[in-house]
XYZ file of N, CA and C in Angstrom:
564
model
N 16.929 10.099 13.641
C 16.483 10.034 12.248
C 15.572 11.218 11.930
N 15.556 11.601 10.696
C 14.768 12.750 10.289
C 13.356 12.317 9.886
N 12.372 12.906 10.524
C 10.976 12.523 10.279
C 10.584 12.706 8.806
N 11.062 13.767 8.168
C 10.668 13.998 6.770
C 11.221 12.933 5.834
N 12.439 12.474 6.118
C 13.035 11.385 5.328
C 12.203 10.115 5.498
N 11.823 9.844 6.749
C 11.048 8.628 7.033
C 9.671 8.693 6.366
N 9.056 9.870 6.408
C 7.752 10.044 5.752
C 7.917 9.795 4.247
N 8.968 10.357 3.667
C 9.227 10.188 2.236
C 9.412 8.710 1.888
N 10.265 8.015 2.639
C 10.542 6.597 2.374
C 9.280 5.741 2.507
N 8.529 5.978 3.577
C 7.308 5.197 3.812
C 6.294 5.472 2.698
N 6.193 6.736 2.299
C 5.243 7.132 1.254
C 5.554 6.410 -0.054
N 6.853 6.362 -0.413
C 7.263 5.682 -1.660
C 6.823 4.219 -1.650
N 7.040 3.545 -0.520
C 6.690 2.129 -0.397
C 5.173 1.939 -0.515
N 4.428 2.781 0.195
C 2.967 2.678 0.189
C 2.395 2.968 -1.203
N 2.948 3.965 -1.891
C 2.516 4.300 -3.259
C 2.650 3.098 -4.174
N 3.675 2.281 -3.916
C 3.914 1.108 -4.753
C 3.214 -0.145 -4.222
N 2.241 0.042 -3.343
C 1.464 -1.100 -2.848
C 2.165 -1.898 -1.763
N 3.196 -1.317 -1.158
C 3.927 -2.029 -0.100
C 3.290 -1.850 1.269
N 3.836 -2.587 2.245
C 3.360 -2.469 3.629
C 4.511 -2.038 4.526
N 4.178 -1.237 5.537
C 5.218 -0.691 6.418
C 4.968 -1.073 7.878
N 6.034 -1.020 8.646
C 5.971 -1.224 10.094
C 6.296 0.139 10.673
N 5.411 0.687 11.480
C 5.591 2.084 11.889
C 5.040 2.379 13.280
N 5.567 3.431 13.913
C 5.067 3.816 15.230
C 3.770 4.621 15.077
N 2.818 4.409 15.976
C 1.578 5.188 15.963
C 1.491 5.942 17.287
N 0.350 6.536 17.545
C 0.130 7.195 18.833
C -0.063 6.167 19.953
N -0.194 4.882 19.598
C -0.259 3.832 20.630
C 0.866 2.840 20.323
N 0.510 1.588 19.998
C 1.528 0.564 19.746
C 2.044 0.637 18.303
N 3.131 -0.092 18.009
C 3.631 -0.168 16.630
C 2.567 -0.836 15.761
N 2.467 -0.373 14.515
C 1.459 -0.925 13.624
C 2.042 -1.390 12.308
N 1.282 -2.259 11.643
C 1.605 -2.636 10.270
C 0.569 -1.890 9.434
N 1.038 -1.212 8.380
C 0.086 -0.403 7.640
C 0.301 -0.390 6.145
N -0.719 0.130 5.452
C -0.670 0.315 4.007
C -1.760 1.314 3.649
N -1.854 1.627 2.374
C -2.915 2.488 1.863
C -4.257 1.780 2.098
N -5.151 2.436 2.826
C -6.432 1.815 3.195
C -7.360 1.601 2.001
N -6.984 2.124 0.822
C -7.851 1.888 -0.338
C -7.266 0.816 -1.256
N -6.127 0.238 -0.878
C -5.457 -0.744 -1.734
C -5.698 -2.175 -1.230
N -6.639 -2.855 -1.899
C -7.042 -4.187 -1.453
C -5.898 -5.203 -1.471
N -5.042 -5.136 -2.481
C -3.921 -6.085 -2.576
C -2.934 -5.888 -1.431
N -2.664 -4.626 -1.090
C -1.742 -4.343 0.018
C -2.331 -4.851 1.332
N -3.635 -4.685 1.492
C -4.311 -5.174 2.701
C -4.158 -6.696 2.789
N -4.287 -7.379 1.657
C -4.128 -8.849 1.639
C -2.746 -9.252 2.145
N -1.716 -8.467 1.770
C -0.351 -8.783 2.232
C -0.272 -8.713 3.755
N -0.966 -7.743 4.323
C -0.949 -7.607 5.788
C -1.617 -8.808 6.443
N -2.786 -9.193 5.928
C -3.474 -10.367 6.488
C -2.598 -11.611 6.376
N -1.923 -11.749 5.247
C -1.068 -12.926 5.044
C 0.093 -12.916 6.048
N 0.695 -11.758 6.246
C 1.818 -11.649 7.179
C 1.372 -11.959 8.602
N 0.200 -11.474 8.967
C -0.313 -11.704 10.322
C -0.930 -13.088 10.479
N -1.046 -13.824 9.352
C -1.698 -15.144 9.345
C -3.098 -15.010 9.930
N -3.816 -14.064 9.391
C -5.121 -13.735 9.935
C -6.167 -13.830 8.833
N -7.377 -14.279 9.197
C -8.426 -14.383 8.179
C -8.823 -12.988 7.730
N -9.219 -12.887 6.488
C -9.635 -11.596 5.961
C -10.983 -11.138 6.501
N -11.661 -12.014 7.261
C -12.958 -11.592 7.784
C -12.784 -10.696 9.011
N -11.576 -10.655 9.560
C -11.353 -9.773 10.707
C -10.998 -8.397 10.173
N -11.793 -7.423 10.548
C -11.538 -6.082 10.030
C -10.300 -5.472 10.711
N -9.772 -4.408 10.137
C -8.645 -3.727 10.775
C -9.074 -2.282 11.012
N -8.297 -1.521 11.745
C -8.671 -0.122 11.886
C -7.855 0.729 10.919
N -8.336 1.927 10.679
C -7.582 2.850 9.849
C -7.344 4.138 10.622
N -6.194 4.728 10.328
C -5.856 6.008 10.934
C -6.204 7.103 9.943
N -6.601 8.246 10.474
C -6.913 9.399 9.633
C -6.278 10.630 10.270
N -6.143 11.698 9.458
C -5.489 12.869 10.024
C -6.426 14.059 10.172
N -7.735 13.822 10.208
C -8.641 14.940 10.457
C -10.012 14.772 9.841
N -10.810 15.815 10.014
C -12.223 15.781 9.621
C -12.420 15.528 8.138
N -11.588 16.158 7.317
C -11.771 16.066 5.874
C -11.675 14.595 5.436
N -10.673 13.902 5.960
C -10.489 12.491 5.620
C -11.655 11.662 6.154
N -12.125 12.006 7.356
C -13.264 11.289 7.938
C -14.479 11.386 7.015
N -14.751 12.607 6.511
C -15.927 12.780 5.654
C -15.739 12.157 4.283
N -14.502 11.931 3.877
C -14.262 11.245 2.617
C -14.640 9.763 2.738
N -14.532 9.216 3.953
C -14.810 7.793 4.166
C -16.224 7.554 4.704
N -16.724 8.486 5.515
C -18.078 8.335 6.077
C -18.919 9.525 5.644
N -20.026 9.229 4.930
C -20.866 10.335 4.473
C -21.545 10.978 5.678
N -21.999 10.104 6.592
C -22.662 10.612 7.793
C -21.852 10.217 9.012
N -21.601 11.205 9.867
C -20.876 10.938 11.114
C -21.737 11.483 12.243
N -22.120 10.610 13.184
C -22.986 11.098 14.270
C -22.294 12.220 15.058
N -23.066 13.189 15.488
C -22.549 14.305 16.290
C -21.771 13.789 17.515
N -22.310 12.704 18.089
C -21.660 12.100 19.260
C -20.196 11.753 18.988
N -19.887 11.361 17.758
C -18.510 10.976 17.423
C -17.566 12.143 17.692
N -17.956 13.339 17.235
C -17.093 14.511 17.423
C -16.985 14.861 18.905
N -18.095 14.691 19.642
C -18.057 14.983 21.079
C -17.089 14.041 21.788
N -17.167 12.757 21.439
C -16.268 11.778 22.068
C -14.817 12.137 21.750
N -14.542 12.444 20.474
C -13.165 12.775 20.088
C -12.669 14.037 20.805
N -13.552 15.019 20.962
C -13.144 16.239 21.659
C -12.847 15.986 23.134
N -13.600 15.080 23.733
C -13.459 14.838 25.171
C -12.388 13.807 25.517
N -11.985 13.000 24.529
C -11.044 11.911 24.820
C -9.682 12.446 25.214
N -9.163 11.910 26.299
C -7.821 12.332 26.710
C -6.768 11.390 26.159
N -7.206 10.189 25.766
C -6.224 9.258 25.210
C -6.699 8.793 23.836
N -5.798 8.139 23.073
C -6.196 7.715 21.722
C -7.474 6.879 21.747
N -8.422 7.249 20.910
C -9.728 6.598 20.890
C -10.083 6.185 19.465
N -10.446 4.922 19.322
C -10.883 4.387 18.033
C -12.402 4.354 18.038
N -13.005 4.892 16.993
C -14.460 4.854 16.860
C -14.821 3.872 15.761
N -15.820 3.052 16.013
C -16.303 2.141 14.972
C -17.585 2.768 14.428
N -17.552 3.118 13.136
C -18.662 3.847 12.525
C -19.272 3.064 11.363
N -20.514 3.405 11.047
C -21.270 2.711 9.995
C -20.950 3.199 8.589
N -21.098 2.272 7.641
C -21.121 2.564 6.204
C -19.922 3.319 5.637
N -18.724 2.744 5.775
C -17.561 3.398 5.165
C -17.592 3.276 3.645
N -16.881 4.177 2.965
C -16.756 4.123 1.494
C -15.341 4.583 1.152
N -14.955 4.433 -0.099
C -13.611 4.840 -0.561
C -12.459 4.131 0.158
N -12.733 2.933 0.674
C -11.650 2.128 1.261
C -11.738 0.704 0.711
N -10.665 -0.051 0.853
C -10.650 -1.445 0.380
C -11.739 -2.232 1.105
N -12.482 -3.068 0.344
C -13.581 -3.750 1.029
C -13.098 -4.805 2.019
N -11.841 -5.255 1.890
C -11.369 -6.275 2.841
C -10.914 -5.691 4.186
N -11.122 -4.388 4.421
C -10.892 -3.878 5.781
C -12.204 -3.530 6.475
N -13.314 -3.687 5.747
C -14.616 -3.354 6.323
C -15.186 -4.595 7.012
N -15.726 -4.411 8.223
C -16.279 -5.546 8.982
C -17.561 -6.049 8.312
N -17.967 -7.266 8.704
C -19.149 -7.885 8.082
C -20.414 -7.057 8.288
N -20.463 -6.297 9.389
C -21.665 -5.478 9.638
C -21.544 -4.087 8.991
N -20.625 -3.983 8.006
C -20.422 -2.739 7.267
C -20.002 -1.566 8.160
N -19.077 -1.847 9.067
C -18.524 -0.790 9.916
C -17.011 -0.761 9.726
N -16.412 0.327 10.178
C -14.960 0.456 10.106
C -14.486 1.229 11.335
N -13.413 0.728 11.946
C -12.829 1.413 13.098
C -11.845 2.474 12.617
N -11.958 3.686 13.160
C -11.059 4.767 12.747
C -10.512 5.499 13.963
N -9.320 6.023 13.795
C -8.727 6.834 14.863
C -8.077 8.049 14.223
N -8.367 9.210 14.744
C -7.705 10.410 14.242
C -6.413 10.555 15.038
N -5.291 10.663 14.331
C -4.006 10.727 15.045
C -3.384 12.113 14.977
N -2.659 12.403 16.037
C -1.897 13.653 16.066
C -0.409 13.327 15.975
N -0.063 12.036 16.131
C 1.335 11.611 16.112
C 1.973 12.157 14.825
N 3.058 12.940 14.922
C 3.578 13.669 13.763
C 3.938 12.799 12.553
N 4.554 11.632 12.775
C 4.923 10.789 11.632
C 3.665 10.363 10.862
N 2.696 9.788 11.562
C 1.463 9.307 10.910
C 0.735 10.458 10.243
N 0.662 11.572 10.936
C -0.054 12.734 10.422
C 0.555 13.207 9.100
N 1.876 13.364 9.100
C 2.562 13.849 7.886
C 2.481 12.828 6.744
N 2.577 11.554 7.095
C 2.495 10.517 6.058
C 1.121 10.594 5.369
N 0.066 10.730 6.157
C -1.271 10.796 5.552
C -1.491 12.100 4.782
N -0.823 13.159 5.194
C -0.883 14.394 4.402
C -0.349 14.146 2.998
N 0.727 13.367 2.916
C 1.310 13.024 1.610
C 0.398 12.066 0.836
N -0.102 11.053 1.534
C -0.917 10.021 0.876
C -2.275 10.559 0.431
N -2.792 11.482 1.212
C -4.167 11.982 1.044
C -5.175 10.833 1.148
N -4.811 9.845 1.910
C -5.674 8.675 2.119
C -5.448 8.162 3.529
N -6.426 7.426 4.063
C -6.223 6.829 5.379
C -5.177 5.715 5.324
N -4.642 5.401 6.495
C -3.570 4.420 6.649
C -4.086 3.254 7.478
N -3.981 2.033 6.950
C -4.365 0.863 7.746
C -3.440 0.769 8.958
N -4.008 0.356 10.083
C -3.183 0.155 11.274
C -3.648 -1.102 11.986
N -2.771 -2.081 12.056
C -3.084 -3.301 12.803
C -1.845 -3.635 13.609
N -2.043 -4.223 14.781
C -0.898 -4.454 15.670
C 0.169 -5.330 15.010
N 1.424 -5.077 15.386
C 2.570 -5.705 14.724
C 2.876 -7.083 15.309
N 1.932 -7.997 15.149
C 2.130 -9.352 15.670
C 1.409 -10.361 14.776
N 1.822 -11.626 14.931
C 1.098 -12.708 14.256
C -0.227 -12.841 15.003
N -1.312 -13.032 14.268
C -2.634 -13.117 14.884
C -2.638 -14.095 16.056
N -3.207 -13.662 17.182
C -3.285 -14.548 18.345
C -2.125 -14.392 19.309
N -1.019 -13.832 18.847
C 0.103 -13.597 19.764
C -0.099 -12.247 20.452
N 0.574 -12.039 21.620
C 0.373 -10.762 22.307
C 0.867 -9.568 21.494
N 0.236 -8.442 21.716
C 0.618 -7.202 21.031
C 1.935 -6.681 21.611
N 2.939 -6.442 20.763
C 4.221 -5.926 21.275
C 4.060 -4.528 21.861
N 4.675 -4.315 23.016
C 4.579 -3.018 23.680
C 5.688 -2.068 23.224
N 6.701 -2.633 22.572
C 7.786 -1.773 22.084
C 8.389 -2.421 20.839
N 9.221 -1.669 20.151
C 9.811 -2.172 18.906
C 10.572 -3.469 19.137
N 11.310 -3.538 20.243
C 12.148 -4.737 20.430
C 11.343 -6.003 20.724
N 10.054 -5.867 21.001
C 9.215 -7.053 21.213
C 8.596 -7.579 19.911
N 8.807 -6.860 18.817
C 8.204 -7.286 17.543
C 8.997 -8.465 16.981
N 8.293 -9.508 16.563
C 8.994 -10.712 16.114
C 9.730 -10.468 14.792
N 10.892 -11.137 14.630
C 11.684 -11.005 13.400
C 10.862 -11.332 12.155
N 9.933 -12.250 12.295
C 9.075 -12.664 11.184
C 8.292 -11.463 10.630
N 7.786 -10.647 11.541
C 7.022 -9.448 11.140
C 7.977 -8.428 10.510
N 9.100 -8.189 11.159
C 10.066 -7.203 10.647
C 10.536 -7.570 9.242
N 10.816 -8.870 9.029
C 11.258 -9.326 7.702
C 10.130 -9.298 6.682
N 8.893 -9.410 7.177
C 7.749 -9.543 6.272
C 7.221 -8.244 5.694
N 7.661 -7.095 6.249
C 7.158 -5.827 5.712
C 8.139 -5.288 4.679
N 7.691 -4.306 3.896
C 8.559 -3.736 2.868
C 9.431 -2.598 3.399
N 9.028 -2.018 4.522
C 9.821 -0.924 5.083
C 9.558 -0.808 6.584
N 10.619 -0.604 7.358
C 10.493 -0.397 8.801
C 10.888 1.046 9.079
N 9.966 1.804 9.637
C 10.221 3.213 9.924
C 11.227 3.341 11.063
N 12.210 4.203 10.836
C 13.292 4.331 11.797
C 13.057 5.515 12.744
N 11.987 5.419 13.541
C 11.659 6.460 14.518
C 11.109 5.784 15.775
N 11.270 6.417 16.910
C 10.638 5.986 18.179
C 10.852 4.516 18.508
N 12.011 3.991 18.184
C 12.203 2.552 18.433
C 12.352 2.237 19.916
N 12.595 3.274 20.721
C 12.779 3.021 22.156
C 11.479 3.224 22.943
N 10.445 3.752 22.262
C 9.192 4.069 22.952
C 8.491 2.795 23.428
N 7.967 2.862 24.665
C 7.217 1.723 25.191
C 5.771 2.152 25.358
N 4.865 1.327 24.908
C 3.458 1.669 25.017
C 2.704 0.448 25.486
N 2.098 0.528 26.654
C 1.383 -0.670 27.086
C -0.117 -0.497 26.953
N -0.538 0.578 26.322
C -1.978 0.840 26.240
C -2.450 0.976 24.793
N -3.201 -0.010 24.304
C -3.831 0.219 23.007
C -4.957 1.246 23.189
N -5.582 1.676 22.100
C -6.599 2.722 22.212
C -7.893 2.195 22.829
N -8.681 3.134 23.328
C -10.058 2.848 23.736
C -10.833 2.603 22.438
N -11.791 1.674 22.454
C -12.594 1.447 21.242
C -14.071 1.640 21.580
N -14.717 2.514 20.821
C -16.131 2.817 21.049
C -16.891 2.619 19.739
N -17.982 1.863 19.802
C -18.788 1.630 18.599
C -19.989 2.573 18.627
N -20.181 3.279 17.515
C -21.268 4.262 17.414
C -22.101 3.949 16.198
N -23.407 3.854 16.366
C -24.236 3.610 15.188
C -24.850 4.934 14.731
N -25.339 4.960 13.499
C -25.939 6.197 12.977
C -27.163 6.619 13.788
N -27.807 5.655 14.464
C -28.931 6.065 15.329
C -28.437 6.345 16.750
N -27.135 6.664 16.852
C -26.541 7.134 18.114
C -26.520 6.150 19.273
N -26.452 4.858 18.961
C -26.204 3.920 20.051
C -24.697 3.878 20.289
N -24.310 3.862 21.542
C -22.897 3.882 21.907
C -22.575 2.616 22.683
N -21.504 1.952 22.273
C -21.102 0.731 22.981
C -19.588 0.758 23.167
N -19.133 0.601 24.401
C -17.687 0.586 24.650
C -17.178 -0.838 24.411
N -16.231 -0.982 23.454
C -15.703 -2.314 23.127
C -14.440 -2.593 23.943
N -13.587 -1.582 24.080
C -12.363 -1.769 24.880
C -12.081 -0.452 25.581
N -11.952 -0.533 26.906
C -11.710 0.703 27.678
C -10.282 1.136 27.572
């Protein structure tokens, strides 16, 4: 399949408030425009998950990061530079995103992706992309496309036709960073 066609199709769906099932730099994700509260609600409903559980968002670089976080601790950039595998950072005081993806302590998990599909899609959107694992809440995270339940596949507005054979058994590392530079590893 052609990546540009897939980016175009996914972009059209997201522009119209839809949700997509797509490959990321780690596991398959369910996503939407991170600033669209109604689209986020559809994801929570599909996952049968309470809205109090925050989700992570993907970004495609520094500019997008600064659009969402006014202040980013220096440590965040150091961690991202040193990380050899996909790393999600939980940072304080996000803005310009749907409030139903922000955690109760006013933090948001973000990951900068290099994966070409996600990267190009966000270039088109000019906004971050919600990313939550492609499973019903409480069920195991699918390691490959063929492990994703039919319920999830039927429940999204578009399924990206790329990397369906890829197997990924490692979700990202998660590190929580506060503005006063406290660092806490949530998931190795």
